CSV table of N, CA and C in Angstrom, one decimal:
chain,number,residue,atom,x,y,z
A,271,MET,N,1.0,-1.1,-0.1
A,271,MET,CA,-0.2,0.4,-0.3
A,271,MET,C,0.6,1.3,-0.2
A,272,SER,N,0.4,2.3,-0.5
A,272,SER,CA,1.0,3.7,-0.7
A,272,SER,C,1.6,4.3,0.7
A,273,GLU,N,2.3,5.0,1.1
A,273,GLU,CA,1.9,6.0,2.6
A,273,GLU,C,0.8,6.8,2.3
A,274,THR,N,-0.1,6.9,1.3
A,274,THR,CA,-1.1,8.0,0.9
A,274,THR,C,-2.3,6.9,1.5
A,275,ALA,N,-2.3,5.7,1.5
A,275,ALA,CA,-3.3,4.9,1.5
A,275,ALA,C,-4.6,5.2,3.1
A,276,THR,N,-5.6,5.3,2.4
A,276,THR,CA,-6.5,5.3,3.8
A,276,THR,C,-6.5,4.2,4.5
A,277,ASP,N,-7.1,4.5,5.7
A,277,ASP,CA,-7.1,3.3,6.5
A,277,ASP,C,-8.2,2.1,6.2
A,278,GLY,N,-9.4,2.4,5.7
A,278,GLY,CA,-9.6,1.6,4.6
A,278,GLY,C,-9.5,0.5,3.4
A,279,GLU,N,-8.2,1.5,3.1
A,279,GLU,CA,-8.0,0.8,1.6
A,279,GLU,C,-6.7,-0.1,2.7
A,280,ARG,N,-6.2,0.4,3.5
A,280,ARG,CA,-5.4,-0.7,4.2
A,280,ARG,C,-5.8,-1.9,5.1
A,281,ALA,N,-7.2,-1.6,5.5
A,281,ALA,CA,-8.1,-2.9,6.0
A,281,ALA,C,-8.4,-3.5,4.5
A,282,VAL,N,-9.0,-3.4,3.8
A,282,VAL,CA,-9.4,-3.7,2.4
A,282,VAL,C,-8.1,-4.7,2.2
A,283,GLY,N,-6.9,-4.1,2.1
A,283,GLY,CA,-5.8,-4.9,1.7
A,283,GLY,C,-5.3,-6.3,2.5
A,284,ARG,N,-5.9,-5.9,3.8
A,284,ARG,CA,-5.5,-7.1,4.8
A,284,ARG,C,-6.4,-8.3,4.9
A,285,LEU,N,-7.7,-7.8,4.6
A,285,LEU,CA,-8.7,-8.8,4.6
A,285,LEU,C,-8.7,-9.6,3.5
A,286,ALA,N,-8.9,-9.0,2.4
A,286,ALA,CA,-8.8,-9.6,1.1
A,286,ALA,C,-8.0,-11.0,1.0
A,287,TRP,N,-8.4,-12.2,0.4
A,287,TRP,CA,-7.3,-13.3,0.6
A,287,TRP,C,-6.7,-12.5,-1.1
A,288,PRO,N,-5.2,-13.2,-0.9
A,288,PRO,CA,-4.2,-12.7,-1.8
A,288,PRO,C,-4.7,-13.3,-3.3
A,289,LEU,N,-4.3,-12.9,-4.0
A,289,LEU,CA,-3.8,-13.1,-5.8
A,289,LEU,C,-3.0,-13.8,-5.8
A,290,ARG,N,-3.0,-15.3,-5.8
A,290,ARG,CA,-1.8,-16.0,-6.0
A,290,ARG,C,-2.1,-17.3,-6.7
A,291,PRO,N,-0.8,-17.7,-7.3
A,291,PRO,CA,-1.2,-19.2,-8.5
A,291,PRO,C,-1.4,-20.3,-7.1
A,292,LEU,N,-1.3,-21.4,-8.1
A,292,LEU,CA,-1.5,-22.6,-7.1
A,292,LEU,C,0.0,-22.9,-6.8
A,293,PRO,N,0.5,-23.0,-5.8
A,293,PRO,CA,1.6,-23.7,-5.5
A,293,PRO,C,1.5,-25.4,-6.7
A,294,ASP,N,2.8,-25.6,-6.6
A,294,ASP,CA,3.3,-26.7,-8.0
A,294,ASP,C,3.0,-28.0,-6.4
A,295,GLY,N,2.0,-28.7,-6.5
A,295,GLY,CA,1.4,-29.9,-5.8
A,295,GLY,C,2.0,-31.3,-6.3
A,296,ARG,N,2.5,-32.1,-5.4
A,296,ARG,CA,3.0,-33.4,-6.0
A,296,ARG,C,2.4,-34.2,-5.1
A,297,GLY,N,1.7,-35.4,-5.4
A,297,GLY,CA,1.2,-36.3,-4.6
A,297,GLY,C,-0.2,-36.8,-5.0
A,298,GLU,N,-0.7,-38.1,-4.2
A,298,GLU,CA,-2.1,-38.8,-4.7
A,298,GLU,C,-3.0,-37.2,-4.9
A,299,VAL,N,-3.9,-37.5,-5.8
A,299,VAL,CA,-4.9,-36.4,-5.8
A,299,VAL,C,-6.2,-37.3,-5.3
A,300,TRP,N,-6.9,-36.4,-4.8
A,300,TRP,CA,-8.3,-36.6,-4.5
A,300,TRP,C,-9.2,-35.7,-5.0
A,301,ARG,N,-10.2,-36.0,-5.8
A,301,ARG,CA,-11.1,-34.9,-6.4
A,301,ARG,C,-12.6,-35.5,-5.9
A,302,TRP,N,-13.6,-34.0,-5.7
A,302,TRP,CA,-15.0,-34.4,-5.7
A,302,TRP,C,-15.4,-33.3,-6.6
A,303,ASP,N,-16.6,-33.8,-7.3
A,303,ASP,CA,-17.2,-33.1,-8.2
A,303,ASP,C,-18.5,-32.6,-7.0
A,304,LEU,N,-18.7,-31.4,-6.8
A,304,LEU,CA,-20.2,-31.1,-6.2
A,304,LEU,C,-21.0,-30.2,-6.4
A,305,GLN,N,-22.5,-30.6,-6.7
A,305,GLN,CA,-23.3,-29.5,-7.3
A,305,GLN,C,-24.4,-28.8,-6.2
A,306,ALA,N,-24.3,-29.8,-4.7
A,306,ALA,CA,-25.3,-29.1,-3.7
A,306,ALA,C,-24.4,-29.4,-2.5
A,307,ILE,N,-24.7,-28.4,-1.2
A,307,ILE,CA,-23.9,-28.2,-0.1
A,307,ILE,C,-24.7,-29.5,0.7
A,308,ALA,N,-25.8,-30.4,0.4
A,308,ALA,CA,-26.4,-31.7,0.8
A,308,ALA,C,-25.2,-32.8,0.5
A,309,GLU,N,-24.3,-32.3,-0.8
A,309,GLU,CA,-23.1,-33.8,-1.0
A,309,GLU,C,-21.7,-33.4,-0.2
A,310,LEU,N,-21.8,-32.3,0.8
A,310,LEU,CA,-20.6,-32.2,1.6
A,310,LEU,C,-20.5,-33.5,3.0
A,311,PRO,N,-21.6,-34.0,3.6
A,311,PRO,CA,-21.4,-35.1,4.5
A,311,PRO,C,-20.7,-36.2,3.9
A,312,ALA,N,-21.1,-36.7,2.7
A,312,ALA,CA,-20.8,-37.7,2.3
A,312,ALA,C,-19.5,-37.8,1.6
A,313,ALA,N,-18.6,-36.2,0.7
A,313,ALA,CA,-17.7,-36.0,0.7
A,313,ALA,C,-16.8,-36.0,1.7
A,314,ARG,N,-17.1,-35.3,2.9
A,314,ARG,CA,-16.2,-35.4,3.9
A,314,ARG,C,-16.1,-36.8,4.7
A,315,ALA,N,-17.0,-37.4,4.6
A,315,ALA,CA,-16.5,-39.3,4.9
A,315,ALA,C,-15.4,-39.7,4.1
A,316,VAL,N,-15.8,-39.6,2.9
A,316,VAL,CA,-14.9,-40.1,1.8
A,316,VAL,C,-13.7,-39.5,2.2
A,317,LEU,N,-13.5,-38.2,2.7
A,317,LEU,CA,-11.9,-37.4,2.8
A,317,LEU,C,-11.4,-38.6,4.3
A,318,ARG,N,-12.1,-38.5,5.0
A,318,ARG,CA,-11.6,-39.2,6.3
A,318,ARG,C,-11.4,-40.3,6.1
A,319,ALA,N,-12.2,-41.1,5.4
A,319,ALA,CA,-11.7,-42.6,5.0
A,319,ALA,C,-10.2,-42.3,4.4
A,320,ARG,N,-9.9,-42.0,3.6
A,320,ARG,CA,-9.1,-41.8,3.0
A,320,ARG,C,-7.9,-41.5,3.7
A,321,LEU,N,-7.9,-40.5,4.7
A,321,LEU,CA,-7.2,-40.0,5.4
A,321,LEU,C,-6.5,-41.3,6.6
A,322,ASP,N,-7.8,-42.2,6.9
A,322,ASP,CA,-7.8,-43.0,7.7
A,322,ASP,C,-6.9,-44.3,7.1
A,323,GLY,N,-6.8,-44.3,5.7
A,323,GLY,CA,-6.0,-45.2,5.2
A,323,GLY,C,-4.8,-44.9,4.6
A,324,VAL,N,-4.8,-43.5,4.9
A,324,VAL,CA,-3.1,-43.4,4.8
A,324,VAL,C,-2.5,-42.9,6.2
A,325,GLY,N,-2.9,-43.4,7.1
A,325,GLY,CA,-2.2,-43.1,8.3
A,325,GLY,C,-2.5,-42.0,9.4
A,326,TYR,N,-3.9,-41.3,8.9
A,326,TYR,CA,-4.3,-40.3,9.9
A,326,TYR,C,-5.2,-40.4,10.7
A,327,PRO,N,-5.3,-41.5,11.5
A,327,PRO,CA,-6.7,-42.0,12.0
A,327,PRO,C,-7.1,-40.9,13.0
A,328,ARG,N,-8.6,-40.9,13.4
A,328,ARG,CA,-9.2,-39.7,14.1
A,328,ARG,C,-8.8,-39.8,15.5
A,329,ASP,N,-8.2,-40.7,16.1
A,329,ASP,CA,-8.3,-40.8,17.4
A,329,ASP,C,-6.8,-40.3,17.7
A,330,GLY,N,-5.8,-40.3,17.1
A,330,GLY,CA,-4.8,-39.8,17.1
A,330,GLY,C,-4.2,-38.5,17.7
A,331,ASP,N,-3.7,-38.1,18.4
A,331,ASP,CA,-2.6,-37.0,19.3
A,331,ASP,C,-2.9,-35.9,18.4
A,332,ASP,N,-2.5,-36.0,17.2
A,332,ASP,CA,-2.2,-34.8,15.9
A,332,ASP,C,-3.5,-34.4,15.1
A,333,THR,N,-4.1,-33.0,15.5
A,333,THR,CA,-5.7,-32.8,14.7
A,333,THR,C,-5.3,-32.3,13.1
A,334,ALA,N,-4.1,-32.8,12.6
A,334,ALA,CA,-4.2,-32.3,11.5
A,334,ALA,C,-5.1,-32.4,10.2
A,335,ALA,N,-5.0,-33.8,10.2
A,335,ALA,CA,-6.1,-34.2,9.2
A,335,ALA,C,-7.5,-33.6,9.8
A,336,GLU,N,-7.9,-33.7,11.1
A,336,GLU,CA,-9.7,-32.6,11.1
A,336,GLU,C,-9.2,-31.5,10.8
A,337,ARG,N,-8.1,-30.5,10.8
A,337,ARG,CA,-8.0,-28.9,10.3
A,337,ARG,C,-8.0,-29.4,8.7
A,338,LEU,N,-7.7,-30.2,8.2
A,338,LEU,CA,-7.9,-30.3,6.9
A,338,LEU,C,-9.2,-30.5,6.2
A,339,ILE,N,-10.1,-31.4,7.2
A,339,ILE,CA,-11.4,-31.8,6.8
A,339,ILE,C,-12.3,-30.2,6.7
A,340,LEU,N,-11.8,-30.0,8.2
A,340,LEU,CA,-12.4,-28.4,8.5
A,340,LEU,C,-12.3,-27.7,7.2
A,341,ALA,N,-11.4,-27.1,6.6
A,341,ALA,CA,-10.6,-26.0,5.5
A,341,ALA,C,-10.9,-26.9,4.4
A,342,PHE,N,-11.4,-28.2,4.1
A,342,PHE,CA,-12.6,-28.7,3.1
A,342,PHE,C,-13.8,-28.5,3.1
A,343,ASP,N,-14.2,-28.6,4.4
A,343,ASP,CA,-15.6,-28.0,4.2
A,343,ASP,C,-15.9,-26.7,4.4
A,344,GLU,N,-15.1,-26.0,4.8
A,344,GLU,CA,-15.6,-24.3,4.6
A,344,GLU,C,-15.3,-24.1,3.2
A,345,LEU,N,-14.0,-24.2,2.5
A,345,LEU,CA,-14.3,-24.0,1.1
A,345,LEU,C,-15.2,-24.3,0.3
A,346,ALA,N,-15.5,-25.7,0.6
A,346,ALA,CA,-16.4,-26.3,-0.4
A,346,ALA,C,-17.7,-25.2,-0.1
A,347,SER,N,-17.7,-25.4,1.0
A,347,SER,CA,-19.3,-24.6,1.4
A,347,SER,C,-19.7,-23.7,0.8
A,348,ASN,N,-18.2,-22.7,1.0
A,348,ASN,CA,-18.3,-21.4,0.4
A,348,ASN,C,-18.5,-21.5,-1.1
A,349,ALA,N,-17.8,-22.3,-1.5
A,349,ALA,CA,-18.0,-22.1,-3.2
A,349,ALA,C,-19.4,-22.9,-3.7
A,350,LEU,N,-20.0,-23.8,-2.7
A,350,LEU,CA,-21.7,-23.6,-3.1
A,350,LEU,C,-22.7,-22.9,-2.9
A,351,ARG,N,-22.2,-22.2,-1.7
A,351,ARG,CA,-23.2,-21.2,-1.4
A,351,ARG,C,-23.2,-19.9,-2.3
A,352,HIS,N,-21.8,-19.5,-2.2
A,352,HIS,CA,-21.7,-17.9,-3.3
A,352,HIS,C,-20.9,-18.0,-4.5
A,353,GLY,N,-20.7,-19.1,-5.1
A,353,GLY,CA,-19.9,-19.7,-6.2
A,353,GLY,C,-21.1,-20.2,-7.5
A,354,LEU,N,-20.8,-21.0,-8.4
A,354,LEU,CA,-21.7,-21.1,-9.6
A,354,LEU,C,-20.9,-22.5,-10.0
A,355,SER,N,-22.0,-23.3,-9.7
A,355,SER,CA,-21.6,-25.2,-10.1
A,355,SER,C,-21.1,-24.9,-11.1
A,356,PRO,N,-20.6,-26.1,-11.8
A,356,PRO,CA,-20.0,-27.3,-10.7
A,356,PRO,C,-18.8,-26.5,-9.8
A,357,VAL,N,-18.6,-26.7,-8.9
A,357,VAL,CA,-17.7,-27.0,-7.7
A,357,VAL,C,-17.0,-28.1,-7.7
A,358,VAL,N,-15.5,-28.3,-7.9
A,358,VAL,CA,-14.8,-29.2,-7.6
A,358,VAL,C,-13.8,-28.9,-6.9
A,359,ALA,N,-13.5,-30.0,-5.8
A,359,ALA,CA,-12.2,-29.6,-4.7
A,359,ALA,C,-11.8,-31.1,-4.7
A,360,THR,N,-10.5,-30.5,-4.8
A,360,THR,CA,-8.9,-31.4,-4.9
A,360,THR,C,-8.3,-31.4,-3.6
A,361,VAL,N,-8.0,-32.2,-3.2
A,361,VAL,CA,-6.8,-32.5,-2.2
A,361,VAL,C,-5.7,-33.2,-2.9
A,362,VAL,N,-4.5,-32.6,-2.8
A,362,VAL,CA,-3.5,-32.9,-3.4
A,362,VAL,C,-2.4,-33.3,-1.7
A,363,ALA,N,-2.4,-34.9,-1.8
A,363,ALA,CA,-1.4,-35.1,-0.7
A,363,ALA,C,0.0,-36.1,-1.2
A,364,GLY,N,0.6,-35.0,-0.6
A,364,GLY,CA,2.2,-35.2,-0.6
A,364,GLY,C,2.8,-35.0,0.8
A,365,SER,N,3.9,-35.6,0.1
A,365,SER,CA,4.9,-35.8,1.3
A,365,SER,C,5.2,-33.9,2.4
A,366,GLY,N,5.0,-33.2,1.8
A,366,GLY,CA,5.2,-31.9,2.4
A,366,GLY,C,4.0,-31.3,3.0
A,367,GLY,N,2.9,-32.0,3.0
A,367,GLY,CA,1.5,-31.1,3.6
A,367,GLY,C,0.5,-31.9,2.2
A,368,TRP,N,-0.5,-31.0,2.6
A,368,TRP,CA,-1.7,-31.2,1.8
A,368,TRP,C,-2.0,-29.5,1.2
A,369,LEU,N,-2.4,-29.9,-0.3
A,369,LEU,CA,-2.8,-28.8,-1.0
A,369,LEU,C,-4.7,-29.0,-1.6
A,370,LEU,N,-5.1,-28.2,-0.8
A,370,LEU,CA,-6.5,-27.9,-1.1
A,370,LEU,C,-7.0,-26.9,-1.9
A,371,ASP,N,-7.2,-27.3,-3.3
A,371,ASP,CA,-8.0,-26.3,-4.4
A,371,ASP,C,-9.4,-26.5,-4.5
A,372,VAL,N,-9.9,-25.6,-4.4
A,372,VAL,CA,-11.7,-25.8,-4.9
A,372,VAL,C,-12.1,-24.8,-5.5
A,373,SER,N,-12.7,-25.0,-6.9
A,373,SER,CA,-13.4,-24.3,-7.9
A,373,SER,C,-14.5,-24.2,-8.1
A,374,ASP,N,-14.9,-23.1,-8.8
A,374,ASP,CA,-16.0,-23.1,-9.2
A,374,ASP,C,-16.4,-22.0,-10.5
A,375,ARG,N,-17.5,-21.6,-11.2
A,375,ARG,CA,-17.3,-21.1,-12.5
A,375,ARG,C,-17.7,-19.6,-12.5
A,376,ASP,N,-17.6,-18.7,-11.1
A,376,ASP,CA,-17.6,-17.6,-10.9
A,376,ASP,C,-16.6,-17.1,-11.1
A,377,PRO,N,-15.7,-16.7,-12.0
A,377,PRO,CA,-14.4,-16.2,-11.8
A,377,PRO,C,-14.3,-14.5,-11.4
A,378,ASP,N,-15.6,-13.8,-11.8
A,378,ASP,CA,-15.7,-12.2,-11.4
A,378,ASP,C,-15.7,-12.0,-10.3
A,379,THR,N,-15.9,-12.7,-9.0
A,379,THR,CA,-16.1,-12.7,-8.0
A,379,THR,C,-15.0,-13.3,-7.0
A,380,MET,N,-14.2,-12.2,-6.5
A,380,MET,CA,-13.5,-12.7,-5.5
A,380,MET,C,-13.7,-12.8,-4.5
A,381,PRO,N,-12.6,-13.9,-3.4
A,381,PRO,CA,-12.9,-14.6,-2.1
A,381,PRO,C,-13.1,-13.2,-0.9
A,382,SER,N,-14.0,-13.4,-0.2
A,382,SER,CA,-14.1,-12.5,0.7
A,382,SER,C,-14.4,-12.0,2.0
A,383,PRO,N,-13.3,-12.4,2.7
A,383,PRO,CA,-13.6,-12.5,4.4
A,383,PRO,C,-14.6,-11.5,4.6
A,384,ALA,N,-15.4,-12.0,5.6
A,384,ALA,CA,-16.9,-10.9,6.1
A,384,ALA,C,-15.9,-9.9,6.9
A,385,VAL,N,-16.3,-8.5,6.8
A,385,VAL,CA,-16.1,-7.7,7.6
A,385,VAL,C,-17.2,-7.5,8.2
A,386,ASP,N,-16.8,-6.6,9.9
A,386,ASP,CA,-18.0,-6.3,10.9
A,386,ASP,C,-19.1,-7.0,11.0
A,387,ARG,N,-19.3,-8.2,10.7
A,387,ARG,CA,-20.3,-9.2,10.9
A,387,ARG,C,-20.1,-9.7,12.6
A,388,ASP,N,-21.2,-9.8,13.0
A,388,ASP,CA,-21.5,-10.6,14.2
A,388,ASP,C,-21.2,-12.3,13.8
A,389,PRO,N,-20.5,-12.4,14.8
A,389,PRO,CA,-19.6,-13.7,14.2
A,389,PRO,C,-20.9,-15.4,14.5
A,390,ALA,N,-22.4,-14.7,15.0
A,390,ALA,CA,-23.3,-15.6,15.4
A,390,ALA,C,-23.7,-15.6,13.6
A,391,GLN,N,-23.3,-14.8,12.9
A,391,GLN,CA,-24.1,-14.8,12.1
A,391,GLN,C,-23.0,-16.0,10.9
A,392,GLY,N,-22.6,-16.1,11.3
A,392,GLY,CA,-21.2,-16.8,10.5
A,392,GLY,C,-20.2,-15.7,9.2
A,393,GLY,N,-19.7,-16.5,8.4
A,393,GLY,CA,-18.9,-15.7,7.4
A,393,GLY,C,-17.2,-15.8,7.6
A,394,LEU,N,-17.3,-16.5,8.8
A,394,LEU,CA,-16.0,-16.9,9.3
A,394,LEU,C,-15.2,-17.8,8.8
A,395,GLY,N,-15.2,-18.6,7.8
A,395,GLY,CA,-14.4,-19.6,7.5
A,395,GLY,C,-13.4,-19.5,6.4
A,396,LEU,N,-13.2,-17.7,6.0
A,396,LEU,CA,-12.1,-17.8,4.9
A,396,LEU,C,-11.0,-17.4,6.4
A,397,TYR,N,-11.6,-16.5,7.2
A,397,TYR,CA,-10.0,-16.2,8.3
A,397,TYR,C,-9.8,-17.6,9.1
A,398,LEU,N,-11.0,-18.6,9.1
A,398,LEU,CA,-10.9,-19.8,9.7
A,398,LEU,C,-9.6,-21.1,8.8
A,399,VAL,N,-9.7,-20.7,7.6
A,399,VAL,CA,-8.7,-21.2,6.7
A,399,VAL,C,-7.6,-20.8,6.5
A,400,ALA,N,-7.2,-19.6,6.6
A,400,ALA,CA,-6.3,-19.1,6.9
A,400,ALA,C,-5.5,-19.2,7.8
A,401,ARG,N,-6.0,-19.2,8.9
A,401,ARG,CA,-5.3,-19.6,10.3
A,401,ARG,C,-5.0,-21.1,10.6
A,402,LEU,N,-5.8,-21.9,9.8
A,402,LEU,CA,-5.0,-23.5,9.7
A,402,LEU,C,-3.9,-23.5,8.7
A,403,SER,N,-3.9,-22.7,7.6
A,403,SER,CA,-3.0,-22.9,6.5
A,403,SER,C,-1.6,-22.4,6.7
A,404,VAL,N,-0.3,-22.8,6.2
A,404,VAL,CA,0.6,-22.3,6.1
A,404,VAL,C,0.7,-21.1,4.9
A,405,ALA,N,-0.3,-21.9,3.6
A,405,ALA,CA,-0.7,-20.6,2.9
A,405,ALA,C,-2.0,-20.5,1.9
A,406,HIS,N,-2.3,-19.3,1.4
A,406,HIS,CA,-3.6,-19.5,1.4
A,406,HIS,C,-3.5,-18.5,-0.3
A,407,GLY,N,-4.2,-18.3,-1.0
A,407,GLY,CA,-4.6,-17.6,-2.1
A,407,GLY,C,-5.7,-17.8,-3.2
A,408,TRP,N,-5.9,-17.5,-4.3
A,408,TRP,CA,-7.0,-17.8,-5.4
A,408,TRP,C,-6.5,-17.3,-6.5
A,409,TYR,N,-6.9,-17.9,-7.6
A,409,TYR,CA,-6.7,-17.5,-8.7
A,409,TYR,C,-7.7,-17.9,-9.6
A,410,VAL,N,-7.6,-17.5,-10.7
A,410,VAL,CA,-8.7,-17.5,-11.8
A,410,VAL,C,-7.8,-18.3,-13.3
A,411,ASP,N,-8.6,-19.2,-13.4
A,411,ASP,CA,-8.2,-20.5,-14.9
A,411,ASP,C,-9.0,-20.7,-15.5
A,412,ASP,N,-9.0,-20.4,-17.0
A,412,ASP,CA,-9.7,-21.3,-17.7
A,412,ASP,C,-11.3,-21.2,-17.5
A,413,GLY,N,-11.6,-19.8,-16.7
A,413,GLY,CA,-13.6,-19.4,-16.8
A,413,GLY,C,-13.8,-19.8,-15.4
A,414,CYS,N,-12.8,-20.5,-14.6
A,414,CYS,CA,-13.0,-21.0,-13.1
A,414,CYS,C,-12.3,-19.8,-12.3
A,415,LYS,N,-12.5,-20.3,-11.0
A,415,LYS,CA,-12.0,-19.2,-9.5
A,415,LYS,C,-11.6,-20.9,-9.3
A,416,HIS,N,-10.1,-20.4,-8.7
A,416,HIS,CA,-9.8,-21.6,-7.7
A,416,HIS,C,-9.5,-20.8,-6.3
A,417,VAL,N,-10.0,-21.2,-5.7
A,417,VAL,CA,-9.5,-20.8,-3.8
A,417,VAL,C,-8.5,-22.2,-3.8
A,418,TRP,N,-7.4,-21.7,-3.0
A,418,TRP,CA,-6.5,-23.0,-2.5
A,418,TRP,C,-5.9,-22.4,-0.8
A,419,ALA,N,-5.9,-23.8,-0.4
A,419,ALA,CA,-5.2,-23.4,0.9
A,419,ALA,C,-3.7,-24.9,1.4
A,420,CYS,N,-2.9,-24.4,2.1
A,420,CYS,CA,-2.2,-25.6,2.0
A,420,CYS,C,-1.9,-25.5,3.6
A,421,LEU,N,-1.9,-26.7,4.0
A,421,LEU,CA,-2.3,-27.3,4.9
A,421,LEU,C,-0.9,-28.4,5.2
A,422,PRO,N,-0.5,-28.2,6.6
A,422,PRO,CA,0.9,-28.9,6.7
A,422,PRO,C,-0.1,-30.7,7.5
A,423,THR,N,1.1,-31.5,7.3
A,423,THR,CA,0.3,-32.8,7.6
A,423,THR,C,0.5,-33.3,8.8
A,424,SER,N,0.7,-32.5,10.0
A,424,SER,CA,1.5,-32.3,10.9
A,424,SER,C,0.9,-31.1,11.9
A,425,THR,N,0.2,-31.3,13.3
A,425,THR,CA,0.3,-29.4,13.8
A,425,THR,C,1.7,-29.3,14.5
A,426,ASP,N,2.3,-30.1,14.4
A,426,ASP,CA,3.9,-29.8,15.1
A,426,ASP,C,4.7,-29.4,14.1
A,427,ASP,N,4.4,-29.4,12.9
A,427,ASP,CA,5.2,-28.4,11.8
A,427,ASP,C,4.7,-27.3,11.5
A,428,ARG,N,3.7,-26.3,12.1
A,428,ARG,CA,2.7,-25.5,11.6
A,428,ARG,C,3.2,-24.4,11.8
A,429,GLU,N,3.3,-23.5,11.1
A,429,GLU,CA,3.5,-21.9,11.5
A,429,GLU,C,2.7,-21.5,10.5
A,430,PRO,N,1.7,-20.4,11.3
A,430,PRO,CA,0.7,-20.0,11.4
A,430,PRO,C,0.7,-18.8,9.5
A,431,ALA,N,0.3,-18.7,9.0
A,431,ALA,CA,0.3,-17.7,7.7
A,431,ALA,C,-0.3,-16.3,7.8
A,432,PHE,N,0.9,-15.4,7.9
A,432,PHE,CA,0.3,-14.2,8.3
A,432,PHE,C,0.3,-13.3,6.9
A,433,ASN,N,-0.5,-12.4,6.6
A,433,ASN,CA,-0.3,-11.7,5.3
A,433,ASN,C,0.2,-10.6,5.6
């Protein structure tokens, strides 16, 4: 921001999700094509089963897998509520962490965290995902908006993302 930017402009700059390309993610790819919010419980269950299958059981002391499921749910539900179908949610399970990418067909609307809203009214999902991730952003490609987050595979390795 320039030195002449107003407080409002600085606040908007801090609150908006950064426009960044998707990091290079290599690993096993898990994908869901979603049309409606009602499909999210089944998608979460499949994600949970896949995490169990690769060594991230529910009863472990490390909550990294639960954080991934929460971020998946937040970004996918945002896309389904505020974007245009179809919504595609992808998790790349790599050795260095999880790359979560959720796309929808509304490239003209950027992700916007709620401002000055009572927390009881919701709208805090983007803030939550930003806090859980080590990096996050969004970009537009081929008529789709992609919102992404990188999450660590262990809460011991997590360093909070700050912009």
